[in-house]
Short mmCIF file of N, CA and C in Angstrom, two decimals:
data_model
loop_
_atom_site.label_atom_id
_atom_site.label_comp_id
_atom_site.label_asym_id
_atom_site.label_seq_id
_atom_site.Cartn_x
_atom_site.Cartn_y
_atom_site.Cartn_z
N MET A 7 11.66 57.70 -64.80
CA MET A 7 10.71 56.95 -65.62
C MET A 7 11.49 56.07 -66.59
N PRO A 8 11.12 54.78 -66.70
CA PRO A 8 11.85 53.90 -67.59
C PRO A 8 11.63 54.27 -69.05
N ALA A 9 12.58 53.88 -69.90
CA ALA A 9 12.45 54.12 -71.33
C ALA A 9 11.28 53.31 -71.87
N ALA A 10 10.75 53.75 -73.00
CA ALA A 10 9.61 53.05 -73.61
C ALA A 10 9.94 51.58 -73.81
N GLY A 11 9.01 50.72 -73.40
CA GLY A 11 9.21 49.29 -73.59
C GLY A 11 9.97 48.60 -72.49
N ILE A 12 10.64 49.36 -71.62
CA ILE A 12 11.38 48.76 -70.51
C ILE A 12 10.48 48.82 -69.29
N PRO A 13 10.24 47.66 -68.66
CA PRO A 13 9.30 47.65 -67.53
C PRO A 13 9.85 48.38 -66.31
N GLY A 14 8.94 49.00 -65.59
CA GLY A 14 9.28 49.69 -64.35
C GLY A 14 8.34 49.24 -63.24
N ILE A 15 8.46 49.87 -62.09
CA ILE A 15 7.59 49.56 -60.96
C ILE A 15 6.14 49.78 -61.37
N GLY A 16 5.28 48.81 -61.06
CA GLY A 16 3.87 48.89 -61.39
C GLY A 16 3.51 48.34 -62.75
N ASP A 17 4.51 48.04 -63.57
CA ASP A 17 4.25 47.45 -64.88
C ASP A 17 4.13 45.93 -64.77
N PRO A 18 3.42 45.31 -65.72
CA PRO A 18 3.35 43.85 -65.71
C PRO A 18 4.70 43.23 -66.11
N VAL A 19 4.92 42.03 -65.61
CA VAL A 19 6.10 41.27 -66.02
C VAL A 19 5.99 41.03 -67.52
N PRO A 20 7.05 41.33 -68.29
CA PRO A 20 6.99 41.09 -69.73
C PRO A 20 6.76 39.60 -70.04
N ASP A 21 6.14 39.35 -71.18
CA ASP A 21 5.90 37.98 -71.62
C ASP A 21 7.23 37.30 -71.93
N PHE A 22 7.35 36.05 -71.51
CA PHE A 22 8.50 35.24 -71.86
C PHE A 22 8.11 33.78 -71.83
N ALA A 23 8.87 32.97 -72.53
CA ALA A 23 8.75 31.51 -72.51
C ALA A 23 10.17 30.98 -72.68
N LEU A 24 10.72 30.44 -71.60
CA LEU A 24 12.12 30.00 -71.60
C LEU A 24 12.23 28.58 -71.04
N PRO A 25 13.17 27.79 -71.59
CA PRO A 25 13.38 26.46 -71.01
C PRO A 25 14.20 26.57 -69.72
N ASN A 26 13.84 25.71 -68.76
CA ASN A 26 14.68 25.63 -67.57
C ASN A 26 15.81 24.64 -67.83
N GLN A 27 16.59 24.35 -66.82
CA GLN A 27 17.75 23.48 -67.00
C GLN A 27 17.38 22.06 -67.41
N TYR A 28 16.11 21.69 -67.29
CA TYR A 28 15.66 20.35 -67.68
C TYR A 28 14.92 20.36 -69.02
N GLY A 29 14.84 21.54 -69.65
CA GLY A 29 14.16 21.65 -70.93
C GLY A 29 12.67 21.91 -70.81
N GLU A 30 12.15 22.06 -69.59
CA GLU A 30 10.73 22.36 -69.38
C GLU A 30 10.51 23.86 -69.60
N THR A 31 9.49 24.20 -70.37
CA THR A 31 9.22 25.60 -70.66
C THR A 31 8.52 26.27 -69.48
N VAL A 32 9.07 27.40 -69.07
CA VAL A 32 8.46 28.24 -68.03
C VAL A 32 8.02 29.52 -68.73
N ARG A 33 6.75 29.85 -68.53
CA ARG A 33 6.17 31.04 -69.18
C ARG A 33 5.79 32.08 -68.14
N SER A 34 5.74 33.31 -68.57
CA SER A 34 5.35 34.39 -67.66
C SER A 34 3.97 34.11 -67.08
N GLU A 35 3.06 33.57 -67.86
CA GLU A 35 1.71 33.31 -67.33
C GLU A 35 1.70 32.22 -66.26
N ASP A 36 2.75 31.39 -66.20
CA ASP A 36 2.86 30.38 -65.14
C ASP A 36 3.03 31.02 -63.76
N LEU A 37 3.40 32.29 -63.73
CA LEU A 37 3.67 32.97 -62.46
C LEU A 37 2.41 33.58 -61.84
N ALA A 38 1.31 33.56 -62.57
CA ALA A 38 0.07 34.18 -62.09
C ALA A 38 -0.38 33.59 -60.76
N GLY A 39 -0.77 34.48 -59.85
CA GLY A 39 -1.34 34.07 -58.58
C GLY A 39 -0.36 33.92 -57.43
N ALA A 40 0.92 34.10 -57.71
CA ALA A 40 1.93 34.00 -56.65
C ALA A 40 3.06 34.98 -56.94
N PRO A 41 3.73 35.47 -55.91
CA PRO A 41 4.88 36.35 -56.15
C PRO A 41 6.00 35.60 -56.88
N ALA A 42 6.82 36.35 -57.57
CA ALA A 42 7.96 35.77 -58.29
C ALA A 42 9.15 36.70 -58.19
N VAL A 43 10.33 36.10 -58.19
CA VAL A 43 11.58 36.83 -58.18
C VAL A 43 12.37 36.35 -59.39
N LEU A 44 12.53 37.24 -60.37
CA LEU A 44 13.28 36.92 -61.58
C LEU A 44 14.65 37.57 -61.48
N VAL A 45 15.68 36.75 -61.45
CA VAL A 45 17.04 37.20 -61.22
C VAL A 45 17.85 37.02 -62.51
N PHE A 46 18.16 38.11 -63.17
CA PHE A 46 19.01 38.06 -64.37
C PHE A 46 20.46 38.18 -63.92
N TYR A 47 21.31 37.34 -64.50
CA TYR A 47 22.74 37.36 -64.15
C TYR A 47 23.54 37.07 -65.42
N PRO A 48 24.81 37.49 -65.46
CA PRO A 48 25.60 37.37 -66.69
C PRO A 48 25.92 35.95 -67.14
N PHE A 49 26.63 35.16 -66.35
CA PHE A 49 27.13 33.88 -66.84
C PHE A 49 27.16 32.79 -65.77
N ALA A 50 26.75 31.60 -66.17
CA ALA A 50 26.88 30.43 -65.30
C ALA A 50 28.38 30.15 -65.05
N PHE A 51 28.66 29.57 -63.93
CA PHE A 51 30.00 29.14 -63.53
C PHE A 51 30.97 30.28 -63.23
N SER A 52 30.52 31.53 -63.34
CA SER A 52 31.43 32.63 -63.02
C SER A 52 31.44 32.87 -61.51
N ARG A 53 32.49 33.46 -61.02
CA ARG A 53 32.69 33.63 -59.57
C ARG A 53 31.57 34.42 -58.92
N VAL A 54 31.28 35.61 -59.41
CA VAL A 54 30.27 36.46 -58.77
C VAL A 54 28.88 35.84 -58.89
N CYS A 55 28.56 35.32 -60.06
CA CYS A 55 27.24 34.71 -60.26
C CYS A 55 27.06 33.48 -59.38
N SER A 56 28.10 32.66 -59.27
CA SER A 56 28.02 31.48 -58.41
C SER A 56 27.78 31.88 -56.97
N GLY A 57 28.51 32.87 -56.49
CA GLY A 57 28.34 33.32 -55.12
C GLY A 57 26.95 33.91 -54.89
N GLU A 58 26.49 34.68 -55.84
CA GLU A 58 25.19 35.33 -55.69
C GLU A 58 24.05 34.30 -55.68
N LEU A 59 24.09 33.35 -56.59
CA LEU A 59 23.03 32.35 -56.62
C LEU A 59 23.12 31.40 -55.43
N GLU A 60 24.30 31.20 -54.90
CA GLU A 60 24.45 30.39 -53.68
C GLU A 60 23.74 31.08 -52.50
N VAL A 61 23.87 32.40 -52.42
CA VAL A 61 23.18 33.16 -51.38
C VAL A 61 21.67 33.02 -51.58
N LEU A 62 21.19 33.13 -52.81
CA LEU A 62 19.76 32.99 -53.08
C LEU A 62 19.27 31.59 -52.73
N ALA A 63 20.07 30.58 -53.01
CA ALA A 63 19.69 29.21 -52.64
C ALA A 63 19.52 29.12 -51.12
N GLY A 64 20.37 29.81 -50.38
CA GLY A 64 20.25 29.84 -48.93
C GLY A 64 19.02 30.57 -48.44
N LEU A 65 18.48 31.45 -49.27
CA LEU A 65 17.27 32.19 -48.92
C LEU A 65 15.98 31.47 -49.33
N GLN A 66 16.11 30.26 -49.87
CA GLN A 66 14.93 29.52 -50.31
C GLN A 66 13.85 29.41 -49.23
N PRO A 67 14.19 29.19 -47.96
CA PRO A 67 13.12 29.14 -46.95
C PRO A 67 12.33 30.45 -46.87
N GLU A 68 13.00 31.57 -47.02
CA GLU A 68 12.32 32.86 -46.98
C GLU A 68 11.45 33.06 -48.23
N PHE A 69 11.95 32.64 -49.39
CA PHE A 69 11.15 32.73 -50.61
C PHE A 69 9.90 31.86 -50.46
N SER A 70 10.10 30.64 -49.97
CA SER A 70 8.97 29.71 -49.78
C SER A 70 7.95 30.27 -48.79
N ALA A 71 8.43 30.83 -47.68
CA ALA A 71 7.52 31.40 -46.67
C ALA A 71 6.68 32.53 -47.25
N ALA A 72 7.24 33.28 -48.20
CA ALA A 72 6.51 34.37 -48.84
C ALA A 72 5.67 33.87 -50.02
N GLY A 73 5.78 32.56 -50.32
CA GLY A 73 5.04 32.00 -51.45
C GLY A 73 5.62 32.42 -52.78
N ALA A 74 6.88 32.88 -52.79
CA ALA A 74 7.50 33.41 -54.01
C ALA A 74 8.30 32.35 -54.75
N ARG A 75 8.19 32.38 -56.05
CA ARG A 75 8.96 31.48 -56.91
C ARG A 75 10.23 32.19 -57.36
N LEU A 76 11.36 31.52 -57.21
CA LEU A 76 12.66 32.06 -57.62
C LEU A 76 13.01 31.51 -58.99
N LEU A 77 13.31 32.41 -59.92
CA LEU A 77 13.73 32.05 -61.27
C LEU A 77 15.00 32.82 -61.60
N ALA A 78 16.07 32.11 -61.93
CA ALA A 78 17.32 32.75 -62.30
C ALA A 78 17.49 32.63 -63.81
N VAL A 79 17.81 33.74 -64.48
CA VAL A 79 17.82 33.79 -65.94
C VAL A 79 19.18 34.27 -66.46
N SER A 80 19.74 33.50 -67.40
CA SER A 80 20.96 33.93 -68.08
C SER A 80 20.88 33.54 -69.54
N CYS A 81 21.84 33.99 -70.33
CA CYS A 81 21.88 33.67 -71.75
C CYS A 81 22.67 32.39 -72.03
N ASP A 82 22.95 31.62 -70.98
CA ASP A 82 23.65 30.35 -71.13
C ASP A 82 22.71 29.29 -71.69
N ALA A 83 23.27 28.27 -72.34
CA ALA A 83 22.49 27.13 -72.85
C ALA A 83 21.96 26.31 -71.68
N LYS A 84 20.80 25.68 -71.87
CA LYS A 84 20.18 24.90 -70.80
C LYS A 84 21.08 23.77 -70.32
N TYR A 85 21.93 23.23 -71.19
CA TYR A 85 22.82 22.13 -70.79
C TYR A 85 23.87 22.61 -69.79
N SER A 86 24.37 23.80 -70.01
CA SER A 86 25.31 24.39 -69.05
C SER A 86 24.62 24.64 -67.72
N LEU A 87 23.39 25.15 -67.79
CA LEU A 87 22.64 25.44 -66.57
C LEU A 87 22.32 24.16 -65.80
N ARG A 88 22.03 23.08 -66.50
CA ARG A 88 21.76 21.81 -65.83
C ARG A 88 23.01 21.33 -65.10
N ALA A 89 24.16 21.40 -65.75
CA ALA A 89 25.40 20.96 -65.12
C ALA A 89 25.73 21.84 -63.90
N TRP A 90 25.52 23.13 -64.03
CA TRP A 90 25.81 24.06 -62.94
C TRP A 90 24.89 23.81 -61.74
N ALA A 91 23.59 23.66 -62.01
CA ALA A 91 22.63 23.40 -60.93
C ALA A 91 22.94 22.07 -60.24
N ALA A 92 23.31 21.05 -61.02
CA ALA A 92 23.63 19.75 -60.44
C ALA A 92 24.89 19.84 -59.57
N GLU A 93 25.88 20.55 -60.07
CA GLU A 93 27.13 20.72 -59.32
C GLU A 93 26.88 21.41 -57.98
N ARG A 94 26.01 22.40 -57.99
CA ARG A 94 25.77 23.22 -56.79
C ARG A 94 24.63 22.69 -55.91
N GLY A 95 23.80 21.80 -56.46
CA GLY A 95 22.69 21.26 -55.69
C GLY A 95 21.51 22.22 -55.55
N TRP A 96 21.33 23.08 -56.53
CA TRP A 96 20.25 24.06 -56.47
C TRP A 96 18.94 23.44 -56.91
N GLY A 97 17.86 23.76 -56.20
CA GLY A 97 16.55 23.21 -56.50
C GLY A 97 15.59 24.20 -57.13
N PHE A 98 16.07 25.34 -57.58
CA PHE A 98 15.20 26.31 -58.24
C PHE A 98 15.50 26.32 -59.74
N ASP A 99 14.58 26.91 -60.50
CA ASP A 99 14.72 26.93 -61.95
C ASP A 99 15.80 27.92 -62.40
N LEU A 100 16.66 27.43 -63.28
CA LEU A 100 17.61 28.28 -64.01
C LEU A 100 17.09 28.32 -65.43
N LEU A 101 16.70 29.49 -65.90
CA LEU A 101 16.10 29.64 -67.22
C LEU A 101 17.14 30.06 -68.24
N SER A 102 17.07 29.43 -69.42
CA SER A 102 18.01 29.70 -70.51
C SER A 102 17.41 30.68 -71.50
N ASP A 103 18.03 31.84 -71.60
CA ASP A 103 17.65 32.88 -72.56
C ASP A 103 18.61 32.83 -73.75
N PHE A 104 19.00 31.60 -74.10
CA PHE A 104 20.04 31.38 -75.11
C PHE A 104 19.58 31.68 -76.53
N TRP A 105 18.35 31.23 -76.89
CA TRP A 105 17.90 31.44 -78.26
C TRP A 105 16.40 31.69 -78.31
N PRO A 106 15.92 32.73 -79.01
CA PRO A 106 16.77 33.75 -79.61
C PRO A 106 17.57 34.48 -78.52
N HIS A 107 18.82 34.66 -78.80
CA HIS A 107 19.79 35.10 -77.80
C HIS A 107 19.37 36.40 -77.09
N GLY A 108 19.12 36.25 -75.78
CA GLY A 108 18.81 37.41 -74.95
C GLY A 108 17.42 38.00 -75.14
N ALA A 109 16.49 37.27 -75.74
CA ALA A 109 15.16 37.83 -76.02
C ALA A 109 14.44 38.27 -74.74
N ALA A 110 14.50 37.46 -73.70
CA ALA A 110 13.84 37.84 -72.44
C ALA A 110 14.57 39.01 -71.78
N ALA A 111 15.90 38.94 -71.78
CA ALA A 111 16.68 40.04 -71.19
C ALA A 111 16.38 41.34 -71.93
N LYS A 112 16.20 41.28 -73.23
CA LYS A 112 15.84 42.48 -74.00
C LYS A 112 14.46 42.98 -73.58
N ALA A 113 13.50 42.06 -73.40
CA ALA A 113 12.15 42.46 -73.00
C ALA A 113 12.15 43.15 -71.64
N PHE A 114 13.07 42.75 -70.78
CA PHE A 114 13.19 43.36 -69.45
C PHE A 114 14.13 44.56 -69.47
N GLY A 115 14.74 44.85 -70.61
CA GLY A 115 15.64 46.00 -70.73
C GLY A 115 16.99 45.82 -70.08
N VAL A 116 17.46 44.56 -69.94
CA VAL A 116 18.72 44.32 -69.23
C VAL A 116 19.77 43.62 -70.09
N PHE A 117 19.51 43.45 -71.39
CA PHE A 117 20.48 42.77 -72.25
C PHE A 117 21.61 43.73 -72.60
N GLU A 118 22.83 43.28 -72.41
CA GLU A 118 24.01 44.07 -72.77
C GLU A 118 24.52 43.55 -74.11
N GLU A 119 24.09 44.22 -75.16
CA GLU A 119 24.38 43.80 -76.53
C GLU A 119 25.87 43.62 -76.79
N SER A 120 26.68 44.56 -76.35
CA SER A 120 28.12 44.51 -76.65
C SER A 120 28.82 43.32 -75.99
N ARG A 121 28.24 42.78 -74.94
CA ARG A 121 28.85 41.65 -74.24
C ARG A 121 28.05 40.36 -74.42
N GLY A 122 26.87 40.45 -75.04
CA GLY A 122 26.05 39.27 -75.30
C GLY A 122 25.54 38.58 -74.05
N MET A 123 25.22 39.39 -73.02
CA MET A 123 24.81 38.81 -71.74
C MET A 123 23.72 39.64 -71.09
N ALA A 124 23.08 39.04 -70.11
CA ALA A 124 22.11 39.76 -69.30
C ALA A 124 22.85 40.57 -68.26
N GLY A 125 22.38 41.77 -67.99
CA GLY A 125 22.93 42.56 -66.91
C GLY A 125 22.42 42.03 -65.58
N ARG A 126 23.05 42.43 -64.52
CA ARG A 126 22.72 41.96 -63.18
C ARG A 126 21.55 42.78 -62.63
N SER A 127 20.34 42.28 -62.87
CA SER A 127 19.10 42.94 -62.43
C SER A 127 18.10 41.91 -61.97
N SER A 128 17.31 42.26 -60.97
CA SER A 128 16.26 41.39 -60.45
C SER A 128 14.94 42.14 -60.47
N PHE A 129 13.88 41.41 -60.78
CA PHE A 129 12.54 41.96 -60.82
C PHE A 129 11.67 41.15 -59.87
N ILE A 130 11.10 41.82 -58.88
CA ILE A 130 10.22 41.17 -57.92
C ILE A 130 8.80 41.54 -58.32
N ALA A 131 7.97 40.53 -58.47
CA ALA A 131 6.58 40.75 -58.89
C ALA A 131 5.63 40.19 -57.85
N GLY A 132 4.53 40.88 -57.66
CA GLY A 132 3.49 40.41 -56.76
C GLY A 132 2.64 39.35 -57.41
N ALA A 133 1.71 38.80 -56.65
CA ALA A 133 0.80 37.77 -57.16
C ALA A 133 -0.04 38.27 -58.32
N ASP A 134 -0.19 39.59 -58.43
CA ASP A 134 -0.96 40.19 -59.52
C ASP A 134 -0.15 40.32 -60.82
N GLY A 135 1.14 39.90 -60.78
CA GLY A 135 1.98 39.95 -61.97
C GLY A 135 2.60 41.31 -62.24
N LEU A 136 2.44 42.24 -61.29
CA LEU A 136 3.02 43.57 -61.47
C LEU A 136 4.35 43.67 -60.73
N ILE A 137 5.29 44.36 -61.33
CA ILE A 137 6.63 44.52 -60.75
C ILE A 137 6.54 45.47 -59.55
N THR A 138 7.03 45.01 -58.42
CA THR A 138 7.00 45.81 -57.19
C THR A 138 8.36 46.38 -56.82
N ARG A 139 9.41 45.75 -57.29
CA ARG A 139 10.75 46.21 -56.93
C ARG A 139 11.73 45.75 -58.01
N ILE A 140 12.73 46.58 -58.28
CA ILE A 140 13.80 46.24 -59.22
C ILE A 140 15.12 46.45 -58.48
N LEU A 141 15.96 45.42 -58.51
CA LEU A 141 17.29 45.49 -57.88
C LEU A 141 18.33 45.42 -58.99
N ARG A 142 19.28 46.32 -58.96
CA ARG A 142 20.34 46.33 -59.99
C ARG A 142 21.70 46.48 -59.32
N SER A 143 22.70 45.93 -59.98
CA SER A 143 24.08 46.14 -59.55
C SER A 143 24.98 45.99 -60.77
N GLY A 144 26.23 46.37 -60.62
CA GLY A 144 27.19 46.26 -61.70
C GLY A 144 27.54 44.80 -61.99
N PRO A 145 28.21 44.54 -63.11
CA PRO A 145 28.50 43.17 -63.51
C PRO A 145 29.35 42.39 -62.50
N ASP A 146 30.19 43.05 -61.76
CA ASP A 146 31.06 42.37 -60.79
C ASP A 146 30.62 42.62 -59.35
N GLU A 147 29.39 43.05 -59.17
CA GLU A 147 28.89 43.42 -57.84
C GLU A 147 27.59 42.67 -57.56
N PRO A 148 27.60 41.73 -56.62
CA PRO A 148 26.36 40.99 -56.34
C PRO A 148 25.31 41.88 -55.69
N ARG A 149 24.06 41.54 -55.94
CA ARG A 149 22.98 42.23 -55.25
C ARG A 149 22.97 41.75 -53.80
N ARG A 150 22.46 42.57 -52.92
CA ARG A 150 22.50 42.25 -51.48
C ARG A 150 21.31 41.39 -51.08
N ALA A 151 21.60 40.37 -50.28
CA ALA A 151 20.55 39.47 -49.79
C ALA A 151 19.49 40.25 -49.02
N GLY A 152 19.91 41.25 -48.26
CA GLY A 152 18.97 42.05 -47.48
C GLY A 152 17.95 42.75 -48.34
N ASP A 153 18.32 43.13 -49.57
CA ASP A 153 17.37 43.78 -50.47
C ASP A 153 16.26 42.82 -50.90
N TYR A 154 16.62 41.56 -51.10
CA TYR A 154 15.60 40.55 -51.42
C TYR A 154 14.67 40.34 -50.24
N LEU A 155 15.24 40.25 -49.05
CA LEU A 155 14.42 40.03 -47.85
C LEU A 155 13.47 41.21 -47.62
N GLN A 156 13.96 42.41 -47.86
CA GLN A 156 13.12 43.60 -47.72
C GLN A 156 11.98 43.57 -48.75
N ALA A 157 12.29 43.18 -49.97
CA ALA A 157 11.27 43.11 -51.01
C ALA A 157 10.22 42.05 -50.69
N LEU A 158 10.66 40.91 -50.17
CA LEU A 158 9.72 39.85 -49.78
C LEU A 158 8.84 40.32 -48.62
N SER A 159 9.43 41.03 -47.68
CA SER A 159 8.66 41.56 -46.55
C SER A 159 7.61 42.54 -47.05
N ALA A 160 7.99 43.39 -48.00
CA ALA A 160 7.05 44.36 -48.54
C ALA A 160 5.91 43.66 -49.28
N LEU A 161 6.22 42.57 -50.00
CA LEU A 161 5.17 41.81 -50.67
C LEU A 161 4.19 41.24 -49.66
N SER A 162 4.75 40.71 -48.58
CA SER A 162 3.90 40.12 -47.55
C SER A 162 2.99 41.16 -46.91
N ALA A 163 3.51 42.37 -46.78
CA ALA A 163 2.75 43.46 -46.17
C ALA A 163 1.84 44.17 -47.18
N GLY A 164 1.95 43.78 -48.46
CA GLY A 164 1.12 44.39 -49.49
C GLY A 164 1.57 45.77 -49.88
N GLU A 165 2.83 46.09 -49.61
CA GLU A 165 3.35 47.41 -49.94
C GLU A 165 3.86 47.43 -51.37
N ARG A 166 4.02 48.63 -51.91
CA ARG A 166 4.64 48.85 -53.22
C ARG A 166 5.64 49.97 -53.08
N ASN A 167 6.82 49.75 -53.65
CA ASN A 167 7.84 50.81 -53.71
C ASN A 167 8.13 51.13 -55.16
#
């Protein structure tokens, strides 16, 4: 059972309002009516994060087929995220949890205070806004693409784990 205030399976996605790499505000309520995949990662331009988000960019057709919106969240400034997305050619939103520093990561229970970064965790939510799956890995360990595909398949089948 998750600690008080930290969302778990079956809980609603915590409220957030974060700018994307273009400065457009994305809110939790914007996700209503469609599945969403919120991917928290430590730092833009880092080796593991770059590789992991590149894999997710390659899975965009699968996310689109499931009707799921992909949102990647870090504590980096939106300007860094814009440069990173432009360099890599990514077409999904990179959300900046820069200020107040780590507020969304804290709401999701994944902020690592001692390092000032989001931990490597993903939250998959159904169209009803409830969390159906949580994927976690260590700071230097990417999450597996197959786990995302399995979660998308379960959403399509209406399953909950």
